[in-house]
Short mmCIF file of C-alpha atoms and ligand atoms in Angstrom, two decimals:
data_model
loop_
_atom_site.label_atom_id
_atom_site.label_comp_id
_atom_site.label_asym_id
_atom_site.label_seq_id
_atom_site.Cartn_x
_atom_site.Cartn_y
_atom_site.Cartn_z
CA UNK A 22 -0.03 -0.14 0.26
CA UNK A 23 1.59 3.31 -1.25
CA UNK A 24 0.92 6.94 -0.50
CA UNK A 25 -0.83 8.08 -3.34
CA UNK A 26 1.44 11.85 -3.80
CA UNK A 27 4.41 10.51 -3.01
CA UNK A 28 4.64 6.77 -3.91
CA UNK A 29 6.41 5.98 -0.53
CA UNK A 30 4.85 3.16 1.66
CA UNK A 31 1.82 4.07 3.78
CA UNK A 32 2.62 5.05 7.40
CA UNK A 33 1.33 1.74 8.87
CA UNK A 34 3.31 -0.15 6.27
CA UNK A 35 6.36 1.62 7.50
CA UNK A 36 5.81 0.47 11.26
CA UNK A 37 5.39 -2.98 10.27
CA UNK A 38 8.71 -2.89 7.64
CA UNK A 39 10.76 -1.58 10.83
CA UNK A 40 9.21 -3.72 13.43
CA UNK A 41 10.82 -6.74 11.06
CA UNK A 42 13.93 -4.71 10.88
CA UNK A 43 14.31 -4.68 14.49
CA UNK A 44 13.68 -8.16 15.12
CA UNK A 45 17.04 -9.10 12.78
CA UNK A 46 19.06 -5.98 13.95
CA UNK A 47 21.87 -8.01 15.53
CA UNK A 48 24.61 -5.67 15.87
CA UNK A 49 23.75 -2.72 13.60
CA UNK A 50 21.67 0.40 14.74
CA UNK A 51 19.02 1.85 13.06
CA UNK A 52 18.69 5.88 12.78
CA UNK A 53 15.06 6.80 12.14
CA UNK A 54 14.81 10.34 10.79
CA UNK A 55 11.25 12.51 11.38
CA UNK A 56 11.61 15.50 8.93
CA UNK A 57 9.23 18.23 8.77
CA UNK A 58 9.52 21.40 6.40
CA UNK A 59 9.30 24.76 7.95
CA UNK A 60 7.55 27.34 6.30
CA UNK A 61 6.32 24.79 3.77
CA UNK A 62 2.59 26.75 4.12
CA UNK A 63 4.19 30.01 2.37
CA UNK A 64 4.64 27.40 -0.69
CA UNK A 65 0.88 26.15 -0.80
CA UNK A 66 -0.29 29.85 -0.08
CA UNK A 67 2.04 31.62 -2.48
CA UNK A 68 2.75 29.09 -5.38
CA UNK A 69 -0.48 27.48 -5.21
CA UNK A 70 -1.27 23.33 -4.06
CA UNK A 71 0.14 22.02 -7.41
CA UNK A 72 3.66 23.42 -6.83
CA UNK A 73 3.57 22.46 -3.40
CA UNK A 74 2.49 19.05 -4.38
CA UNK A 75 5.40 19.10 -6.50
CA UNK A 76 8.06 19.98 -3.64
CA UNK A 77 6.52 17.03 -1.95
CA UNK A 78 7.43 14.91 -4.40
CA UNK A 79 11.02 16.55 -5.20
CA UNK A 80 11.83 16.12 -1.44
CA UNK A 81 10.86 12.59 -1.33
CA UNK A 82 13.22 12.18 -4.60
CA UNK A 83 16.15 13.71 -2.42
CA UNK A 84 15.70 12.09 0.72
CA UNK A 85 15.73 8.41 -1.20
CA UNK A 86 18.20 9.08 -4.08
CA UNK A 87 21.37 7.67 -3.54
CA UNK A 88 20.82 5.98 -0.24
CA UNK A 89 21.89 2.70 -0.17
CA UNK A 90 21.08 2.64 3.58
CA UNK A 91 17.85 3.35 3.32
CA UNK A 92 15.28 0.40 4.89
CA UNK A 93 12.01 2.12 4.12
CA UNK A 94 10.51 5.75 3.94
CA UNK A 95 6.97 6.60 4.74
CA UNK A 96 4.93 10.22 4.53
CA UNK A 97 3.34 10.33 7.98
CA UNK A 98 0.91 13.15 6.86
CA UNK A 99 1.38 16.13 4.98
CA UNK A 100 4.78 17.70 4.90
CA UNK A 101 5.95 15.02 7.55
CA UNK A 102 8.09 12.19 6.58
CA UNK A 103 10.29 9.31 8.13
CA UNK A 104 13.02 7.07 7.35
CA UNK A 105 14.58 4.06 8.58
CA UNK A 106 18.19 3.43 7.66
CA UNK A 107 21.18 1.28 8.53
CA UNK A 108 23.75 3.42 10.52
CA UNK A 109 26.83 0.96 9.79
CA UNK A 110 29.99 2.43 11.64
CA UNK A 111 29.54 6.16 12.23
CA UNK A 112 28.60 7.40 15.94
CA UNK A 113 24.93 9.08 16.75
CA UNK A 114 26.83 12.34 16.43
CA UNK A 115 28.57 11.71 13.30
CA UNK A 116 25.12 10.49 12.06
CA UNK A 117 23.62 13.62 13.23
CA UNK A 118 26.48 15.79 11.45
CA UNK A 119 25.63 14.06 7.93
CA UNK A 120 21.60 14.83 8.28
CA UNK A 121 22.84 18.35 9.09
CA UNK A 122 24.84 18.77 6.26
CA UNK A 123 22.49 16.85 4.03
CA UNK A 124 19.43 19.32 5.07
CA UNK A 125 21.59 22.31 4.28
CA UNK A 126 22.17 21.12 0.95
CA UNK A 127 18.92 20.18 0.24
CA UNK A 128 17.69 23.75 1.96
CA UNK A 129 19.95 25.53 -1.10
CA UNK A 130 18.62 23.60 -3.71
CA UNK A 131 15.00 24.15 -2.70
CA UNK A 132 15.74 27.85 -1.97
CA UNK A 133 17.36 28.49 -5.38
CA UNK A 134 14.26 27.09 -6.97
CA UNK A 135 11.26 28.62 -4.60
CA UNK A 136 12.91 32.19 -4.29
CA UNK A 137 11.64 34.17 -0.91
CA UNK A 138 10.49 30.89 0.82
CA UNK A 139 12.96 30.43 3.43
CA UNK A 140 12.40 26.75 3.58
CA UNK A 141 14.32 24.94 6.27
CA UNK A 142 14.13 21.07 6.53
CA UNK A 143 13.85 20.09 10.35
CA UNK A 144 14.80 16.71 11.48
CA UNK A 145 14.67 14.87 14.71
CA UNK A 146 16.81 11.51 15.11
CA UNK A 147 15.95 8.59 17.39
CA UNK A 148 18.26 5.37 17.53
CA UNK A 149 17.61 1.96 18.02
CA UNK A 150 20.29 -0.39 19.11
CA UNK A 151 20.70 -3.84 20.95
CA UNK A 152 19.73 -2.15 24.22
CA UNK A 153 16.13 -1.04 23.13
CA UNK A 154 15.46 -2.83 20.01
CA UNK A 155 12.25 -3.90 22.14
CA UNK A 156 11.11 -0.32 22.23
CA UNK A 157 8.09 -0.58 20.06
CA UNK A 158 8.30 1.18 15.99
CA UNK A 159 5.71 3.72 16.97
CA UNK A 160 7.56 4.74 20.31
CA UNK A 161 10.79 5.04 18.45
CA UNK A 162 9.34 7.25 15.64
CA UNK A 163 7.64 9.27 18.40
CA UNK A 164 10.73 10.08 19.82
CA UNK A 165 11.94 11.07 16.92
CA UNK A 166 9.35 13.30 16.29
CA UNK A 167 9.93 14.98 19.65
CA UNK A 168 13.54 15.95 18.93
CA UNK A 169 12.05 17.05 15.27
CA UNK A 170 10.00 19.74 17.49
CA UNK A 171 12.71 20.54 19.42
CA UNK A 172 14.82 21.10 16.30
CA UNK A 173 12.03 23.39 15.21
CA UNK A 174 11.98 25.58 17.87
CA UNK A 175 16.19 26.25 17.19
CA UNK A 176 16.97 29.47 15.05
CA UNK A 177 20.32 27.73 13.82
CA UNK A 178 19.95 24.04 14.10
CA UNK A 179 17.82 22.33 12.08
CA UNK A 180 18.93 18.88 13.20
CA UNK A 181 18.81 17.20 16.87
CA UNK A 182 19.42 13.47 18.43
CA UNK A 183 16.39 12.68 20.74
CA UNK A 184 17.53 11.91 24.26
CA UNK A 185 15.58 11.23 27.33
CA UNK A 186 15.58 14.42 28.81
CA UNK A 187 13.45 15.25 26.06
CA UNK A 188 10.38 13.28 27.66
CA UNK A 189 11.07 15.33 31.16
CA UNK A 190 10.25 18.69 28.98
CA UNK A 191 7.19 16.93 27.51
CA UNK A 192 6.16 15.78 31.10
CA UNK A 193 6.86 19.68 32.43
CA UNK A 194 4.45 20.89 29.36
CA UNK A 195 1.73 18.57 29.88
CA UNK A 196 1.61 19.41 33.83
CA UNK A 197 2.03 23.50 32.84
CA UNK A 198 -0.87 23.37 30.38
CA UNK A 199 -3.20 21.12 31.88
CA UNK A 200 -2.72 23.39 35.00
CA UNK A 201 -3.23 26.73 33.44
CA UNK A 202 -7.22 26.75 33.50
CA UNK A 203 -7.19 26.43 37.76
CA UNK A 204 -4.31 29.04 37.58
CA UNK A 205 -6.54 31.22 35.91
CA UNK A 206 -9.34 30.54 38.24
CA UNK A 207 -6.93 30.70 41.29
CA UNK A 208 -5.85 34.28 40.24
CA UNK A 209 -2.33 33.07 40.16
CA UNK A 210 -1.28 35.05 37.57
CA UNK A 211 0.02 38.63 38.56
CA UNK A 212 0.59 41.52 36.42
CA UNK A 213 3.90 43.59 36.83
CA UNK A 214 4.92 46.66 35.70
CA UNK A 215 8.10 47.95 34.34
CA UNK A 216 8.57 51.59 33.89
CA UNK A 217 9.46 53.31 30.92
CA UNK A 218 11.62 56.29 31.32
CA UNK A 219 11.74 59.42 28.99
CA UNK A 220 15.79 59.89 27.81
CA UNK A 221 15.94 64.08 27.82
CA UNK A 222 13.99 64.30 31.42
CA UNK A 223 14.24 61.03 33.16
CA UNK A 224 10.74 60.93 34.01
CA UNK A 225 8.37 57.91 33.93
CA UNK A 226 6.45 58.28 30.42
CA UNK A 227 4.55 54.84 30.62
CA UNK A 228 5.02 50.87 31.42
CA UNK A 229 4.78 47.34 30.02
CA UNK A 230 2.35 45.27 31.44
CA UNK A 231 4.64 41.74 32.33
CA UNK A 232 2.73 38.52 33.21
CA UNK A 233 3.76 36.54 36.60
CA UNK A 234 2.97 33.46 37.66
CA UNK A 235 2.94 32.73 41.26
CA UNK A 236 2.01 28.96 42.80
CA UNK A 237 0.48 28.64 45.46
CA UNK A 238 3.56 27.87 47.76
CA UNK A 239 5.05 31.16 46.83
CA UNK A 240 7.21 30.47 44.08
CA UNK A 241 7.33 31.86 40.83
CA UNK A 242 7.12 30.33 37.32
CA UNK A 243 8.95 32.87 35.05
CA UNK A 244 7.43 33.65 31.34
CA UNK A 245 10.34 32.25 29.63
CA UNK A 246 9.28 28.95 31.30
CA UNK A 247 5.58 28.55 30.68
CA UNK A 248 4.76 30.70 27.50
CA UNK A 249 6.14 28.56 24.92
CA UNK A 250 4.01 25.43 26.30
CA UNK A 251 0.86 27.69 26.60
CA UNK A 252 1.49 29.24 23.03
CA UNK A 253 1.79 25.96 21.63
CA UNK A 254 -1.85 25.03 23.14
CA UNK A 255 -3.43 28.10 22.41
CA UNK A 256 -4.35 28.96 25.83
CA UNK A 257 -1.86 32.13 25.78
CA UNK A 258 -4.91 34.10 24.64
CA UNK A 259 -6.88 33.50 27.93
CA UNK A 260 -3.49 34.37 29.81
CA UNK A 261 -3.32 37.52 27.51
CA UNK A 262 -6.69 38.67 28.10
CA UNK A 263 -6.48 38.20 31.92
CA UNK A 264 -3.69 40.40 31.70
CA UNK A 265 -5.51 43.10 29.64
CA UNK A 266 -8.50 43.37 32.03
CA UNK A 267 -5.80 43.55 34.72
CA UNK A 268 -4.59 46.39 33.19
CA UNK A 269 -7.49 48.01 32.40
CA UNK A 270 -9.13 47.84 35.42
CA UNK A 271 -5.90 49.05 37.33
CA UNK A 272 -5.76 52.72 35.17
CA UNK A 273 -9.46 52.67 35.44
CA UNK A 274 -9.52 52.46 39.34
CA UNK A 275 -6.76 55.10 39.28
CA UNK A 276 -8.64 57.48 37.15
CA UNK A 277 -11.50 57.23 39.34
CA UNK A 278 -9.61 57.91 42.19
CA UNK A 279 -8.18 60.89 40.54
CA UNK A 280 -4.70 59.34 40.52
CA UNK A 281 -1.76 60.02 37.74
CA UNK A 282 -1.46 56.87 35.31
CA UNK A 283 0.82 56.51 32.19
CA UNK A 284 0.45 54.66 29.30
CA UNK A 285 0.90 50.94 29.78
CA UNK A 286 1.97 48.44 26.71
CA UNK A 287 0.28 45.39 26.50
CA UNK A 288 2.45 42.05 24.60
CA UNK A 289 0.40 40.57 21.79
CA UNK A 290 1.17 36.75 21.12
CA UNK A 291 1.52 35.20 17.86
CA UNK A 292 -1.86 33.03 18.52
CA UNK A 293 -3.91 35.90 18.42
CA UNK A 294 -3.48 35.90 14.86
CA UNK A 295 -4.91 32.55 13.83
CA UNK A 296 -8.49 33.92 15.14
CA UNK A 297 -8.12 37.60 15.14
CA UNK A 298 -10.93 37.99 18.12
CA UNK A 299 -8.64 40.35 20.07
CA UNK A 300 -9.62 43.40 18.36
CA UNK A 301 -13.19 42.74 19.57
CA UNK A 302 -12.24 41.84 22.70
CA UNK A 303 -10.23 44.93 23.32
CA UNK A 304 -12.67 47.21 21.94
CA UNK A 305 -15.15 45.76 24.44
CA UNK A 306 -12.54 46.45 27.25
CA UNK A 307 -12.53 50.35 26.45
CA UNK A 308 -15.91 50.07 26.20
CA UNK A 309 -16.43 48.38 29.95
CA UNK A 310 -13.71 50.44 31.44
CA UNK A 311 -14.17 53.30 29.68
CA UNK A 312 -10.28 54.69 29.83
CA UNK A 313 -9.02 57.06 26.99
CA UNK A 314 -7.49 55.01 23.93
CA UNK A 315 -4.12 56.75 24.16
CA UNK A 316 -3.78 54.94 27.74
CA UNK A 317 -2.98 51.51 25.69
CA UNK A 318 -0.19 50.31 23.52
CA UNK A 319 0.64 46.64 22.02
CA UNK A 320 3.40 45.34 21.38
CA UNK A 321 4.02 42.81 18.35
CA UNK A 322 7.23 41.02 17.85
CA UNK A 323 9.35 41.63 15.07
CA UNK A 324 9.16 37.84 14.04
CA UNK A 325 5.27 38.21 14.23
CA UNK A 326 5.56 40.71 11.44
CA UNK A 327 7.93 38.56 9.47
CA UNK A 328 6.26 34.83 10.00
CA UNK A 329 2.57 36.65 8.73
CA UNK A 330 2.88 40.02 7.26
CA UNK A 331 -0.92 40.41 6.13
CA UNK A 332 -2.39 39.49 9.22
CA UNK A 333 0.00 41.65 11.64
CA UNK A 334 -0.74 44.43 9.24
CA UNK A 335 -4.35 43.61 9.15
CA UNK A 336 -4.24 43.57 13.44
CA UNK A 337 -1.85 46.94 13.37
CA UNK A 338 -4.50 48.73 11.04
CA UNK A 339 -7.55 47.67 13.56
CA UNK A 340 -5.49 48.47 16.84
CA UNK A 341 -4.91 51.83 15.04
CA UNK A 342 -8.30 52.54 14.04
CA UNK A 343 -9.54 52.09 17.80
CA UNK A 344 -6.80 54.96 18.35
CA UNK A 345 -4.25 52.69 19.89
CA UNK A 346 -0.34 52.83 19.32
CA UNK A 347 1.84 50.08 18.21
CA UNK A 348 5.41 48.86 18.75
CA UNK A 349 7.54 46.18 16.79
CA UNK A 350 8.92 44.29 20.20
CA UNK A 351 12.45 42.60 20.34
CA UNK A 352 13.70 44.67 17.05
CA UNK A 353 16.84 43.04 16.52
CA UNK A 354 16.36 39.46 17.94
CA UNK A 355 16.08 37.70 14.96
CA UNK A 356 16.46 38.47 11.33
CA UNK A 357 15.89 41.85 11.31
CA UNK A 358 14.43 43.39 8.28
CA UNK A 359 15.17 47.37 8.07
CA UNK A 360 12.65 46.99 4.64
CA UNK A 361 9.98 45.71 6.94
CA UNK A 362 10.55 48.79 9.75
CA UNK A 363 9.94 51.37 6.17
CA UNK A 364 7.17 49.10 5.08
CA UNK A 365 5.04 48.93 8.32
CA UNK A 366 2.84 51.76 9.87
CA UNK A 367 4.24 51.34 13.46
CA UNK A 368 4.37 54.16 15.85
CA UNK A 369 7.26 53.01 18.16
CA UNK A 370 10.49 50.64 17.53
CA UNK A 371 11.66 48.57 20.44
CA UNK A 372 15.53 47.48 20.03
CA UNK A 373 15.93 44.22 21.77
CA UNK A 374 18.60 43.67 24.84
CA UNK A 375 20.63 41.74 22.74
CA UNK A 376 22.22 45.25 21.50
CA UNK A 377 23.17 45.92 24.95
CA UNK A 378 24.41 42.59 25.91
CA UNK A 379 27.80 43.99 27.78
CA UNK A 380 28.29 46.56 30.16
CA UNK A 381 30.93 48.06 28.06
CA UNK A 382 29.06 48.75 24.51
CA UNK A 383 30.94 47.53 21.67
CA UNK A 384 31.72 49.96 19.07
CA UNK A 385 29.98 47.37 16.35
CA UNK A 386 26.87 47.66 18.48
CA UNK A 387 27.09 51.34 18.55
CA UNK A 388 27.21 51.85 15.01
CA UNK A 389 24.26 49.25 14.66
CA UNK A 390 22.29 50.65 17.52
CA UNK A 391 23.02 54.86 16.19
CA UNK A 392 21.61 53.90 12.82
CA UNK A 393 18.64 52.07 13.70
CA UNK A 394 17.76 54.85 15.87
CA UNK A 395 18.63 57.76 13.37
CA UNK A 396 16.55 55.66 10.72
CA UNK A 397 13.66 55.23 13.10
CA UNK A 398 13.45 59.27 13.73
CA UNK A 399 13.86 59.72 9.55
CA UNK A 400 10.80 57.69 9.47
CA UNK A 401 8.83 59.20 12.51
CA UNK A 402 9.07 56.13 14.44
CA UNK A 403 9.75 56.61 18.26
CA UNK A 404 12.72 54.82 19.59
CA UNK A 405 12.98 52.97 22.89
CA UNK A 406 15.89 50.82 24.20
CA UNK A 407 15.44 47.15 26.03
CA UNK A 408 17.38 46.17 28.96
CA UNK A 409 19.30 49.31 29.78
CA UNK A 410 21.39 48.03 33.00
CA UNK A 411 24.14 50.79 33.24
CA UNK A 412 24.74 54.52 33.46
CA UNK A 413 26.84 53.87 30.55
CA UNK A 414 24.48 52.33 28.10
CA UNK A 415 21.99 54.99 29.54
CA UNK A 416 24.09 57.85 28.56
CA UNK A 417 25.15 56.47 25.47
CA UNK A 418 21.43 56.47 24.79
CA UNK A 419 20.59 59.77 25.35
CA UNK A 420 23.99 60.92 23.28
CA UNK A 421 22.71 59.13 20.33
CA UNK A 422 18.79 60.29 20.60
CA UNK A 423 17.00 57.34 21.41
CA UNK A 424 13.40 58.54 23.23
CA UNK A 425 12.54 56.49 25.60
CA UNK A 426 14.58 53.64 27.74
CA UNK A 427 13.52 50.56 29.71
CA UNK A 428 15.34 48.39 31.63
CA UNK A 429 17.07 47.19 35.41
CA UNK A 430 19.22 50.37 35.46
CA UNK A 431 15.47 52.42 36.12
CA UNK A 432 13.51 49.61 37.39
CA UNK A 433 13.05 45.82 37.45
CA UNK A 434 9.40 44.70 36.63
CA UNK A 435 7.35 45.45 39.71
CA UNK A 436 4.04 44.46 41.73
CA UNK A 437 0.89 46.71 41.13
CA UNK A 438 1.57 48.31 44.52
CA UNK A 439 4.84 49.18 44.20
CA UNK A 440 4.12 50.88 40.86
CA UNK A 441 1.78 52.88 41.92
CA UNK A 442 4.44 54.35 44.46
CA UNK A 443 6.68 54.70 41.41
CA UNK A 444 4.25 56.72 39.78
CA UNK A 445 3.30 58.69 42.76
CA UNK A 446 6.70 59.60 43.45
CA UNK A 447 7.81 60.28 39.63
CA UNK A 448 5.00 62.68 38.71
CA UNK A 449 4.67 64.03 41.72
CA UNK A 450 4.49 68.02 40.09
CA UNK A 451 3.22 66.94 36.64
CA UNK A 452 0.20 66.56 34.80
CA UNK A 453 -0.98 63.35 34.39
CA UNK A 454 0.91 61.78 31.29
CA UNK A 455 -1.88 61.58 28.31
CA UNK A 456 -4.99 61.35 30.33
CA UNK A 457 -7.92 62.79 29.40
CA UNK A 458 -6.72 63.67 25.84
P1 C2E B 506 9.42 41.13 26.27
O1 C2E B 506 8.25 41.63 25.84
O2 C2E B 506 10.74 41.45 25.76
O3 C2E B 506 9.86 41.33 27.93
C1 C2E B 506 10.98 42.32 28.05
C2 C2E B 506 11.56 41.28 29.63
O4 C2E B 506 12.90 41.65 29.65
C3 C2E B 506 11.01 40.83 30.76
O5 C2E B 506 11.22 39.31 30.62
C4 C2E B 506 11.78 41.70 31.27
O6 C2E B 506 11.93 41.48 32.72
C5 C2E B 506 13.21 41.64 31.12
N1 C2E B 506 14.35 42.97 30.98
C6 C2E B 506 13.39 44.06 31.47
N2 C2E B 506 14.51 44.98 31.64
C7 C2E B 506 15.66 44.14 31.55
C8 C2E B 506 17.22 44.30 31.34
O7 C2E B 506 17.65 45.43 31.99
N3 C2E B 506 18.32 43.43 31.51
C9 C2E B 506 17.48 41.77 31.60
N4 C2E B 506 18.66 41.19 31.02
N5 C2E B 506 16.04 41.75 31.17
C10 C2E B 506 15.37 42.56 31.09
P2 C2E B 506 10.21 38.62 31.63
O8 C2E B 506 8.94 39.23 32.30
O9 C2E B 506 10.77 37.52 31.99
O10 C2E B 506 9.49 38.06 30.18
C11 C2E B 506 9.90 37.35 29.10
C12 C2E B 506 8.92 37.43 27.79
O11 C2E B 506 7.79 36.85 28.02
C13 C2E B 506 8.47 38.95 27.12
O12 C2E B 506 9.65 39.49 26.40
C14 C2E B 506 7.63 38.87 26.29
O13 C2E B 506 7.64 38.32 25.20
C15 C2E B 506 6.65 37.77 26.92
N6 C2E B 506 5.72 37.93 27.71
C16 C2E B 506 5.46 38.44 29.47
N7 C2E B 506 4.49 38.89 30.07
C17 C2E B 506 3.61 38.54 28.78
C18 C2E B 506 2.15 38.78 28.28
O14 C2E B 506 1.60 38.93 29.31
N8 C2E B 506 1.86 38.11 27.31
C19 C2E B 506 2.42 37.87 26.33
N9 C2E B 506 2.05 37.43 25.19
N10 C2E B 506 4.11 37.44 26.42
C20 C2E B 506 4.52 37.90 27.38
CA1 CA B 507 7.43 43.00 25.04
CA1 CA B 508 11.00 42.77 23.86
#
């Protein structure tokens, strides 16, 4: 039984063949590769399904050609492929390096043909040897698939060997995602605020809302630890909405009490772009809390704009129509596209903390930061630098005209009560920033 499109074995047949191979394994080892084509959707969307199908056939051609060690291969679904190969004398690492090099060669071949596609082959490898030959074929493939998922998350490594530690990661992921609804109901999420400082006056001019998860035993789970998991499960949407609601409530309460306020920026996860219900949710919040639109801003990461420019533009447009500002977050952390900066209607650019990675600024970093700030100015985009930790960094940013600064040098993200004191102390003689405009 064959897969109609590619002519490869059906996945069930692949598993049967693999089990038979394991029975007669002897001293040899079998490497299972599980490969997925990153950005394949772009091909279907841009060139059409026929071209997408042709690409899959070509991919099968490259993975099977001249491969004398190949035992069997199958398409699991869509653009996910598995192969089983005899490893011969190669060590695990050597085998990984071979696949890594092949993936790079194939990528170059395909990218030349499908221009602008950023195609990438991500492979996970699991190995069957004498020690674990009793593992059933499906588990061996699922281990390779797990390694493939790890490979897909990495920027620069498209090829990863399975290890037991990955199972721990999955356990943690399941533990976290299954606990989230309870954490929301228990109000375990807290919103912290990190002040933003105006360079010219060194006064508080805004803040960013950052989520913190404090477990009932008092310990914190930091965003970098749980956000990637809940982005995959889609639960980030609920957590974001929770943060938005708390922030609106905070601002509305202060305004009602006649206290000073500053605009607060909210992070937007890439997951919102799938359903685009965020605009409606935010509109309802403005309706409910009746706070001025200028008091809320949104941060979209540079990578969101790059991965899904059309949807990102639609979202920015919707937010602008509502009257809120939008920033490009983490600029410089990935493939920075200066071209993108000039094409997108964003109001603020947030330079990522990677530019300030050393306490003492390198000459080359200085050049890049000052060029980006200069360009932003010419495009009439406000510039903000994140991760400012030292006086020297802050002084340099002031010298080159970066308008806003955020970082530990001024304040860490702080709980609401502390932020309230921060506002009261910093804006003593000053009018409420933006309120009532
Ligand atoms: P981000 O949006 O880039 O947020 C800035 C991160 O840099 C924060 O980490 C902040 O604590 C940290 N930071 C600020 N100043 C400094 C500094 O001077 N030095 C250094 N080394 N770090 C600094 P945090 O709070 O751990 O958040 C990590 C990421 O998690 C955020 O990166 C953001 O992408 C995401 N995140 C946090 N809260 C939310 C949320 O409510 N919704 C969504 N969608 N994402 C969130
Ligand atoms: Ca942010
Ligand atoms: Ca950032």
